[in-house]
PDB file of C-alpha atoms in Angstrom:
ATOM      1  CA  UNK A  62     -47.028 122.501 102.437  1.00  0.00           C
ATOM      2  CA  UNK A  63     -49.145 122.267 105.699  1.00  0.00           C
ATOM      3  CA  UNK A  64     -49.847 125.841 106.904  1.00  0.00           C
ATOM      4  CA  UNK A  65     -52.196 124.587 109.991  1.00  0.00           C
ATOM      5  CA  UNK A  66     -51.417 121.296 111.878  1.00  0.00           C
ATOM      6  CA  UNK A  67     -53.419 120.510 115.241  1.00  0.00           C
ATOM      7  CA  UNK A  68     -52.837 117.230 116.944  1.00  0.00           C
ATOM      8  CA  UNK A  69     -55.388 116.029 119.807  1.00  0.00           C
ATOM      9  CA  UNK A  70     -56.703 119.520 120.300  1.00  0.00           C
ATOM     10  CA  UNK A  71     -58.800 119.779 123.378  1.00  0.00           C
ATOM     11  CA  UNK A  72     -60.658 122.713 124.858  1.00  0.00           C
ATOM     12  CA  UNK A  73     -62.438 122.901 128.437  1.00  0.00           C
ATOM     13  CA  UNK A  74     -64.515 125.545 129.347  1.00  0.00           C
ATOM     14  CA  UNK A  75     -64.813 125.985 133.276  1.00  0.00           C
ATOM     15  CA  UNK A  76     -67.942 127.791 134.617  1.00  0.00           C
ATOM     16  CA  UNK A  77     -68.537 127.750 138.699  1.00  0.00           C
ATOM     17  CA  UNK A  78     -66.284 124.502 138.990  1.00  0.00           C
ATOM     18  CA  UNK A  79     -68.451 123.027 136.292  1.00  0.00           C
ATOM     19  CA  UNK A  80     -66.236 121.749 133.310  1.00  0.00           C
ATOM     20  CA  UNK A  81     -67.624 121.550 129.660  1.00  0.00           C
ATOM     21  CA  UNK A  82     -65.768 120.038 127.035  1.00  0.00           C
ATOM     22  CA  UNK A  83     -66.024 121.702 123.726  1.00  0.00           C
ATOM     23  CA  UNK A  84     -63.257 119.919 121.829  1.00  0.00           C
ATOM     24  CA  UNK A  85     -62.412 116.290 122.781  1.00  0.00           C
ATOM     25  CA  UNK A  86     -59.162 115.458 120.827  1.00  0.00           C
ATOM     26  CA  UNK A  87     -59.051 116.868 117.113  1.00  0.00           C
ATOM     27  CA  UNK A  88     -56.405 116.093 114.765  1.00  0.00           C
ATOM     28  CA  UNK A  89     -55.715 117.300 111.169  1.00  0.00           C
ATOM     29  CA  UNK A  90     -53.555 119.377 108.905  1.00  0.00           C
ATOM     30  CA  UNK A  91     -54.716 122.135 106.407  1.00  0.00           C
ATOM     31  CA  UNK A  92     -52.443 122.625 103.347  1.00  0.00           C
ATOM     32  CA  UNK A  93     -51.732 126.208 102.064  1.00  0.00           C
ATOM     33  CA  UNK A  94     -54.338 127.021  99.266  1.00  0.00           C
ATOM     34  CA  UNK A  95     -57.036 124.557 100.686  1.00  0.00           C
ATOM     35  CA  UNK A  96     -60.591 125.135 100.783  1.00  0.00           C
ATOM     36  CA  UNK A  97     -61.945 123.587 103.763  1.00  0.00           C
ATOM     37  CA  UNK A  98     -65.470 123.342 105.674  1.00  0.00           C
ATOM     38  CA  UNK A  99     -65.775 122.552 109.094  1.00  0.00           C
ATOM     39  CA  UNK A 100     -69.349 121.346 109.707  1.00  0.00           C
ATOM     40  CA  UNK A 101     -71.448 120.049 112.536  1.00  0.00           C
ATOM     41  CA  UNK A 102     -74.732 120.881 114.595  1.00  0.00           C
ATOM     42  CA  UNK A 103     -75.028 123.517 116.915  1.00  0.00           C
ATOM     43  CA  UNK A 104     -72.614 122.660 120.116  1.00  0.00           C
ATOM     44  CA  UNK A 105     -70.321 120.679 117.872  1.00  0.00           C
ATOM     45  CA  UNK A 106     -67.249 122.829 118.488  1.00  0.00           C
ATOM     46  CA  UNK A 107     -67.084 124.232 115.179  1.00  0.00           C
ATOM     47  CA  UNK A 108     -66.791 128.174 116.282  1.00  0.00           C
ATOM     48  CA  UNK A 109     -64.563 127.200 119.423  1.00  0.00           C
ATOM     49  CA  UNK A 110     -62.269 125.632 116.840  1.00  0.00           C
ATOM     50  CA  UNK A 111     -62.190 128.542 114.707  1.00  0.00           C
ATOM     51  CA  UNK A 112     -61.365 130.689 117.468  1.00  0.00           C
ATOM     52  CA  UNK A 113     -58.400 128.594 118.569  1.00  0.00           C
ATOM     53  CA  UNK A 114     -57.108 128.301 114.875  1.00  0.00           C
ATOM     54  CA  UNK A 115     -57.563 132.245 114.530  1.00  0.00           C
ATOM     55  CA  UNK A 116     -55.483 132.770 117.864  1.00  0.00           C
ATOM     56  CA  UNK A 117     -58.700 134.481 119.290  1.00  0.00           C
ATOM     57  CA  UNK A 118     -58.724 131.814 122.030  1.00  0.00           C
ATOM     58  CA  UNK A 119     -56.243 129.127 123.637  1.00  0.00           C
ATOM     59  CA  UNK A 120     -56.687 125.675 123.885  1.00  0.00           C
ATOM     60  CA  UNK A 121     -56.646 123.371 126.706  1.00  0.00           C
ATOM     61  CA  UNK A 122     -54.515 120.457 125.567  1.00  0.00           C
ATOM     62  CA  UNK A 123     -52.921 119.124 122.454  1.00  0.00           C
ATOM     63  CA  UNK A 124     -50.785 121.243 119.905  1.00  0.00           C
ATOM     64  CA  UNK A 125     -51.376 123.746 117.311  1.00  0.00           C
ATOM     65  CA  UNK A 126     -48.579 124.817 114.695  1.00  0.00           C
ATOM     66  CA  UNK A 127     -49.316 127.456 112.355  1.00  0.00           C
ATOM     67  CA  UNK A 128     -46.894 128.120 109.548  1.00  0.00           C
ATOM     68  CA  UNK A 129     -44.661 125.525 111.379  1.00  0.00           C
ATOM     69  CA  UNK A 130     -44.507 127.506 114.614  1.00  0.00           C
ATOM     70  CA  UNK A 131     -46.143 126.307 117.918  1.00  0.00           C
ATOM     71  CA  UNK A 132     -49.098 128.497 119.177  1.00  0.00           C
ATOM     72  CA  UNK A 133     -47.734 128.713 122.506  1.00  0.00           C
ATOM     73  CA  UNK A 134     -44.293 130.215 121.365  1.00  0.00           C
ATOM     74  CA  UNK A 135     -46.190 133.281 120.467  1.00  0.00           C
ATOM     75  CA  UNK A 136     -46.434 136.205 122.658  1.00  0.00           C
ATOM     76  CA  UNK A 137     -49.590 138.047 122.881  1.00  0.00           C
ATOM     77  CA  UNK A 138     -48.197 140.764 120.828  1.00  0.00           C
ATOM     78  CA  UNK A 139     -46.837 138.465 117.952  1.00  0.00           C
ATOM     79  CA  UNK A 140     -50.179 136.621 117.760  1.00  0.00           C
ATOM     80  CA  UNK A 141     -51.928 139.912 117.524  1.00  0.00           C
ATOM     81  CA  UNK A 142     -49.473 140.803 114.685  1.00  0.00           C
ATOM     82  CA  UNK A 143     -50.141 137.489 113.187  1.00  0.00           C
ATOM     83  CA  UNK A 144     -53.703 137.911 113.133  1.00  0.00           C
ATOM     84  CA  UNK A 145     -53.646 141.303 111.478  1.00  0.00           C
ATOM     85  CA  UNK A 146     -50.953 140.214 108.753  1.00  0.00           C
ATOM     86  CA  UNK A 147     -51.509 136.693 108.016  1.00  0.00           C
ATOM     87  CA  UNK A 148     -55.217 136.150 108.871  1.00  0.00           C
ATOM     88  CA  UNK A 149     -58.450 137.589 107.702  1.00  0.00           C
ATOM     89  CA  UNK A 150     -61.849 136.934 109.505  1.00  0.00           C
ATOM     90  CA  UNK A 151     -65.367 137.035 108.194  1.00  0.00           C
ATOM     91  CA  UNK A 152     -68.120 136.896 110.702  1.00  0.00           C
ATOM     92  CA  UNK A 153     -72.025 136.236 110.384  1.00  0.00           C
ATOM     93  CA  UNK A 154     -72.705 139.626 111.694  1.00  0.00           C
ATOM     94  CA  UNK A 155     -70.583 141.683 109.219  1.00  0.00           C
ATOM     95  CA  UNK A 156     -69.149 143.713 112.257  1.00  0.00           C
ATOM     96  CA  UNK A 157     -68.734 146.809 110.044  1.00  0.00           C
ATOM     97  CA  UNK A 158     -68.512 150.307 111.428  1.00  0.00           C
ATOM     98  CA  UNK A 159     -71.637 152.489 111.031  1.00  0.00           C
ATOM     99  CA  UNK A 160     -71.642 155.954 109.594  1.00  0.00           C
ATOM    100  CA  UNK A 161     -68.441 154.940 107.980  1.00  0.00           C
ATOM    101  CA  UNK A 162     -67.728 154.534 104.274  1.00  0.00           C
ATOM    102  CA  UNK A 163     -66.875 151.276 102.733  1.00  0.00           C
ATOM    103  CA  UNK A 164     -63.679 152.290 101.733  1.00  0.00           C
ATOM    104  CA  UNK A 165     -62.681 153.447 105.254  1.00  0.00           C
ATOM    105  CA  UNK A 166     -64.203 150.263 106.714  1.00  0.00           C
ATOM    106  CA  UNK A 167     -61.860 148.258 104.325  1.00  0.00           C
ATOM    107  CA  UNK A 168     -58.945 150.161 105.337  1.00  0.00           C
ATOM    108  CA  UNK A 169     -59.347 149.642 109.213  1.00  0.00           C
ATOM    109  CA  UNK A 170     -57.163 146.594 109.674  1.00  0.00           C
ATOM    110  CA  UNK A 171     -54.257 148.943 107.811  1.00  0.00           C
ATOM    111  CA  UNK A 172     -54.688 151.341 110.687  1.00  0.00           C
ATOM    112  CA  UNK A 173     -53.253 148.591 113.247  1.00  0.00           C
ATOM    113  CA  UNK A 174     -50.575 147.275 110.622  1.00  0.00           C
ATOM    114  CA  UNK A 175     -46.852 148.588 109.915  1.00  0.00           C
ATOM    115  CA  UNK A 176     -47.794 149.476 106.503  1.00  0.00           C
ATOM    116  CA  UNK A 177     -47.202 152.976 105.279  1.00  0.00           C
ATOM    117  CA  UNK A 178     -50.661 155.158 105.158  1.00  0.00           C
ATOM    118  CA  UNK A 179     -49.796 156.388 101.700  1.00  0.00           C
ATOM    119  CA  UNK A 180     -50.528 152.784 100.509  1.00  0.00           C
ATOM    120  CA  UNK A 181     -53.681 152.380 102.431  1.00  0.00           C
ATOM    121  CA  UNK A 182     -56.228 153.737  99.591  1.00  0.00           C
ATOM    122  CA  UNK A 183     -54.652 151.470  96.906  1.00  0.00           C
ATOM    123  CA  UNK A 184     -54.432 148.371  98.997  1.00  0.00           C
ATOM    124  CA  UNK A 185     -58.241 149.006  99.860  1.00  0.00           C
ATOM    125  CA  UNK A 186     -59.457 149.657  96.353  1.00  0.00           C
ATOM    126  CA  UNK A 187     -57.835 146.216  95.422  1.00  0.00           C
ATOM    127  CA  UNK A 188     -59.608 144.394  97.704  1.00  0.00           C
ATOM    128  CA  UNK A 189     -62.688 146.386  97.024  1.00  0.00           C
ATOM    129  CA  UNK A 190     -62.466 145.485  93.322  1.00  0.00           C
ATOM    130  CA  UNK A 191     -61.773 141.917  94.094  1.00  0.00           C
ATOM    131  CA  UNK A 192     -65.383 141.465  95.560  1.00  0.00           C
ATOM    132  CA  UNK A 193     -67.039 143.870  92.978  1.00  0.00           C
ATOM    133  CA  UNK A 194     -67.838 146.647  95.236  1.00  0.00           C
ATOM    134  CA  UNK A 195     -65.895 149.533  93.804  1.00  0.00           C
ATOM    135  CA  UNK A 196     -69.211 151.239  92.907  1.00  0.00           C
ATOM    136  CA  UNK A 197     -70.101 151.534  96.553  1.00  0.00           C
ATOM    137  CA  UNK A 198     -66.989 152.878  98.129  1.00  0.00           C
ATOM    138  CA  UNK A 199     -68.713 156.250  99.345  1.00  0.00           C
ATOM    139  CA  UNK A 200     -71.662 154.233 100.709  1.00  0.00           C
ATOM    140  CA  UNK A 201     -72.161 153.750 104.534  1.00  0.00           C
ATOM    141  CA  UNK A 202     -73.356 150.245 106.007  1.00  0.00           C
ATOM    142  CA  UNK A 203     -76.911 151.326 106.246  1.00  0.00           C
ATOM    143  CA  UNK A 204     -76.899 151.970 102.468  1.00  0.00           C
ATOM    144  CA  UNK A 205     -76.090 148.405 101.513  1.00  0.00           C
ATOM    145  CA  UNK A 206     -77.945 145.338 101.307  1.00  0.00           C
ATOM    146  CA  UNK A 207     -76.978 142.215 103.573  1.00  0.00           C
ATOM    147  CA  UNK A 208     -74.948 140.585 100.690  1.00  0.00           C
ATOM    148  CA  UNK A 209     -73.275 143.757  99.948  1.00  0.00           C
ATOM    149  CA  UNK A 210     -72.217 144.390 103.798  1.00  0.00           C
ATOM    150  CA  UNK A 211     -70.578 140.750 103.515  1.00  0.00           C
ATOM    151  CA  UNK A 212     -68.921 141.584 100.268  1.00  0.00           C
ATOM    152  CA  UNK A 213     -67.248 144.472 102.211  1.00  0.00           C
ATOM    153  CA  UNK A 214     -66.458 142.354 105.306  1.00  0.00           C
ATOM    154  CA  UNK A 215     -64.788 139.813 102.822  1.00  0.00           C
ATOM    155  CA  UNK A 216     -62.695 142.938 101.183  1.00  0.00           C
ATOM    156  CA  UNK A 217     -61.730 144.064 104.708  1.00  0.00           C
ATOM    157  CA  UNK A 218     -60.356 140.265 105.218  1.00  0.00           C
ATOM    158  CA  UNK A 219     -58.491 140.546 102.197  1.00  0.00           C
ATOM    159  CA  UNK A 220     -57.005 143.899 102.597  1.00  0.00           C
ATOM    160  CA  UNK A 221     -53.763 142.804 104.077  1.00  0.00           C
ATOM    161  CA  UNK A 222     -53.351 139.947 101.703  1.00  0.00           C
ATOM    162  CA  UNK A 223     -53.405 137.206 104.408  1.00  0.00           C
ATOM    163  CA  UNK A 224     -52.181 133.637 104.224  1.00  0.00           C
ATOM    164  CA  UNK A 225     -55.788 132.225 105.364  1.00  0.00           C
ATOM    165  CA  UNK A 226     -59.337 133.696 105.582  1.00  0.00           C
ATOM    166  CA  UNK A 227     -61.531 132.286 108.535  1.00  0.00           C
ATOM    167  CA  UNK A 228     -65.400 132.612 107.697  1.00  0.00           C
ATOM    168  CA  UNK A 229     -67.457 131.919 110.572  1.00  0.00           C
ATOM    169  CA  UNK A 230     -71.070 131.181 109.197  1.00  0.00           C
ATOM    170  CA  UNK A 231     -70.734 134.127 106.589  1.00  0.00           C
ATOM    171  CA  UNK A 232     -74.057 133.388 105.170  1.00  0.00           C
ATOM    172  CA  UNK A 233     -76.095 132.931 108.230  1.00  0.00           C
ATOM    173  CA  UNK A 234     -77.780 136.397 108.112  1.00  0.00           C
ATOM    174  CA  UNK A 235     -78.420 136.395 104.107  1.00  0.00           C
ATOM    175  CA  UNK A 236     -80.920 134.850 101.836  1.00  0.00           C
ATOM    176  CA  UNK A 237     -80.208 131.892  99.669  1.00  0.00           C
ATOM    177  CA  UNK A 238     -79.485 134.021  96.705  1.00  0.00           C
ATOM    178  CA  UNK A 239     -77.199 136.416  98.718  1.00  0.00           C
ATOM    179  CA  UNK A 240     -75.732 133.522 100.243  1.00  0.00           C
ATOM    180  CA  UNK A 241     -74.829 131.767  97.001  1.00  0.00           C
ATOM    181  CA  UNK A 242     -73.141 134.987  95.748  1.00  0.00           C
ATOM    182  CA  UNK A 243     -70.702 135.211  98.669  1.00  0.00           C
ATOM    183  CA  UNK A 244     -69.886 131.666  98.544  1.00  0.00           C
ATOM    184  CA  UNK A 245     -68.882 132.046  94.910  1.00  0.00           C
ATOM    185  CA  UNK A 246     -66.826 135.203  95.903  1.00  0.00           C
ATOM    186  CA  UNK A 247     -65.011 133.044  98.456  1.00  0.00           C
ATOM    187  CA  UNK A 248     -64.365 130.200  96.028  1.00  0.00           C
ATOM    188  CA  UNK A 249     -63.093 132.562  93.435  1.00  0.00           C
ATOM    189  CA  UNK A 250     -60.694 133.771  95.875  1.00  0.00           C
ATOM    190  CA  UNK A 251     -59.510 130.312  96.515  1.00  0.00           C
ATOM    191  CA  UNK A 252     -59.424 129.141  93.072  1.00  0.00           C
ATOM    192  CA  UNK A 253     -58.117 132.289  91.338  1.00  0.00           C
ATOM    193  CA  UNK A 254     -56.202 133.953  94.057  1.00  0.00           C
ATOM    194  CA  UNK A 255     -54.921 130.834  95.910  1.00  0.00           C
ATOM    195  CA  UNK A 256     -56.174 132.181  99.440  1.00  0.00           C
ATOM    196  CA  UNK A 257     -56.490 129.364 101.835  1.00  0.00           C
ATOM    197  CA  UNK A 258     -60.261 129.276 103.252  1.00  0.00           C
ATOM    198  CA  UNK A 259     -61.551 127.816 106.342  1.00  0.00           C
ATOM    199  CA  UNK A 260     -65.340 128.006 106.420  1.00  0.00           C
ATOM    200  CA  UNK A 261     -67.419 127.274 109.378  1.00  0.00           C
ATOM    201  CA  UNK A 262     -71.059 126.142 108.400  1.00  0.00           C
ATOM    202  CA  UNK A 263     -74.007 124.049 109.332  1.00  0.00           C
ATOM    203  CA  UNK A 264     -75.594 124.287 105.842  1.00  0.00           C
ATOM    204  CA  UNK A 265     -74.681 122.122 103.259  1.00  0.00           C
ATOM    205  CA  UNK A 266     -75.186 124.361 100.284  1.00  0.00           C
ATOM    206  CA  UNK A 267     -72.418 126.480 101.615  1.00  0.00           C
ATOM    207  CA  UNK A 268     -69.922 123.356 102.340  1.00  0.00           C
ATOM    208  CA  UNK A 269     -70.617 122.310  98.814  1.00  0.00           C
ATOM    209  CA  UNK A 270     -68.194 125.057  97.438  1.00  0.00           C
ATOM    210  CA  UNK A 271     -65.273 123.756  99.586  1.00  0.00           C
ATOM    211  CA  UNK A 272     -62.981 120.626  98.364  1.00  0.00           C
ATOM    212  CA  UNK A 273     -62.845 119.041 101.896  1.00  0.00           C
ATOM    213  CA  UNK A 274     -65.291 118.840 104.640  1.00  0.00           C
ATOM    214  CA  UNK A 275     -64.391 118.042 108.277  1.00  0.00           C
ATOM    215  CA  UNK A 276     -67.422 117.047 110.304  1.00  0.00           C
ATOM    216  CA  UNK A 277     -67.588 117.493 114.007  1.00  0.00           C
ATOM    217  CA  UNK A 278     -69.826 116.143 116.562  1.00  0.00           C
ATOM    218  CA  UNK A 279     -69.842 116.878 120.289  1.00  0.00           C
ATOM    219  CA  UNK A 280     -66.178 118.182 120.245  1.00  0.00           C
ATOM    220  CA  UNK A 281     -65.141 114.949 118.194  1.00  0.00           C
ATOM    221  CA  UNK A 282     -64.082 114.629 114.688  1.00  0.00           C
ATOM    222  CA  UNK A 283     -66.662 112.164 112.790  1.00  0.00           C
ATOM    223  CA  UNK A 284     -65.062 112.544 109.364  1.00  0.00           C
ATOM    224  CA  UNK A 285     -62.617 114.393 107.020  1.00  0.00           C
ATOM    225  CA  UNK A 286     -63.201 113.967 103.568  1.00  0.00           C
ATOM    226  CA  UNK A 287     -62.497 115.445  99.992  1.00  0.00           C
ATOM    227  CA  UNK A 288     -65.377 116.534  98.193  1.00  0.00           C
ATOM    228  CA  UNK A 289     -65.318 115.264  94.411  1.00  0.00           C
ATOM    229  CA  UNK A 290     -66.291 117.846  92.363  1.00  0.00           C
ATOM    230  CA  UNK A 291     -67.443 120.148  94.959  1.00  0.00           C
ATOM    231  CA  UNK A 292     -71.044 118.705  94.867  1.00  0.00           C
ATOM    232  CA  UNK A 293     -73.485 116.937  97.248  1.00  0.00           C
ATOM    233  CA  UNK A 294     -71.996 117.819 100.600  1.00  0.00           C
ATOM    234  CA  UNK A 295     -74.761 115.681 102.339  1.00  0.00           C
ATOM    235  CA  UNK A 296     -73.102 112.453 101.267  1.00  0.00           C
ATOM    236  CA  UNK A 297     -70.100 113.199 103.270  1.00  0.00           C
ATOM    237  CA  UNK A 298     -71.852 113.790 106.540  1.00  0.00           C
ATOM    238  CA  UNK A 299     -72.575 110.701 108.714  1.00  0.00           C
TER     239      UNK A 299
END
């Protein structure tokens, strides 16, 4: 089943009457349970595309369907509810609340949900255990390493059991060893839990954990190929 469908998607930014085309007509589908890496150099449109797919921004032209419903058919309130309930977000900068424990950081999305508060601790602990951070639940972000902070951010993205997890350069602030560990966590969530993962990256070593690579350049899609055995992503880049 296709969870995401985009058809001839375009995005144009206007600044002082100057138009800049970030996406020039991109089309692809993503099935439920896929792990897809979207690659490309800086300025290729990767993050712009993720923001549109995550209902954080609106496209200029074309069509976007999430779970069978056209994006324009959602009110702002419905889009916010969809982001909270069906989408999880992981960013390069972690975006954890300082002077707030791991447990409270992971519970944060539940505050904006319609889930009974009596269930929050249990749901947060389940997400924390999924990323192996249960021994750090009372620690604050300043007491964690970069890799640990990102695992907490993944737990926060997981807490509502979303349909899809968007990861925007999740290893960008990490050393290679910590980055590899984070990618193994994401791959495990995909393979064992069935989460749909959409990864934005310019690094081949992170893209190699995906099963499919979409390559963008100058706002256009240059290739869309399966990764055989999740190895050697470089061969799929033109």
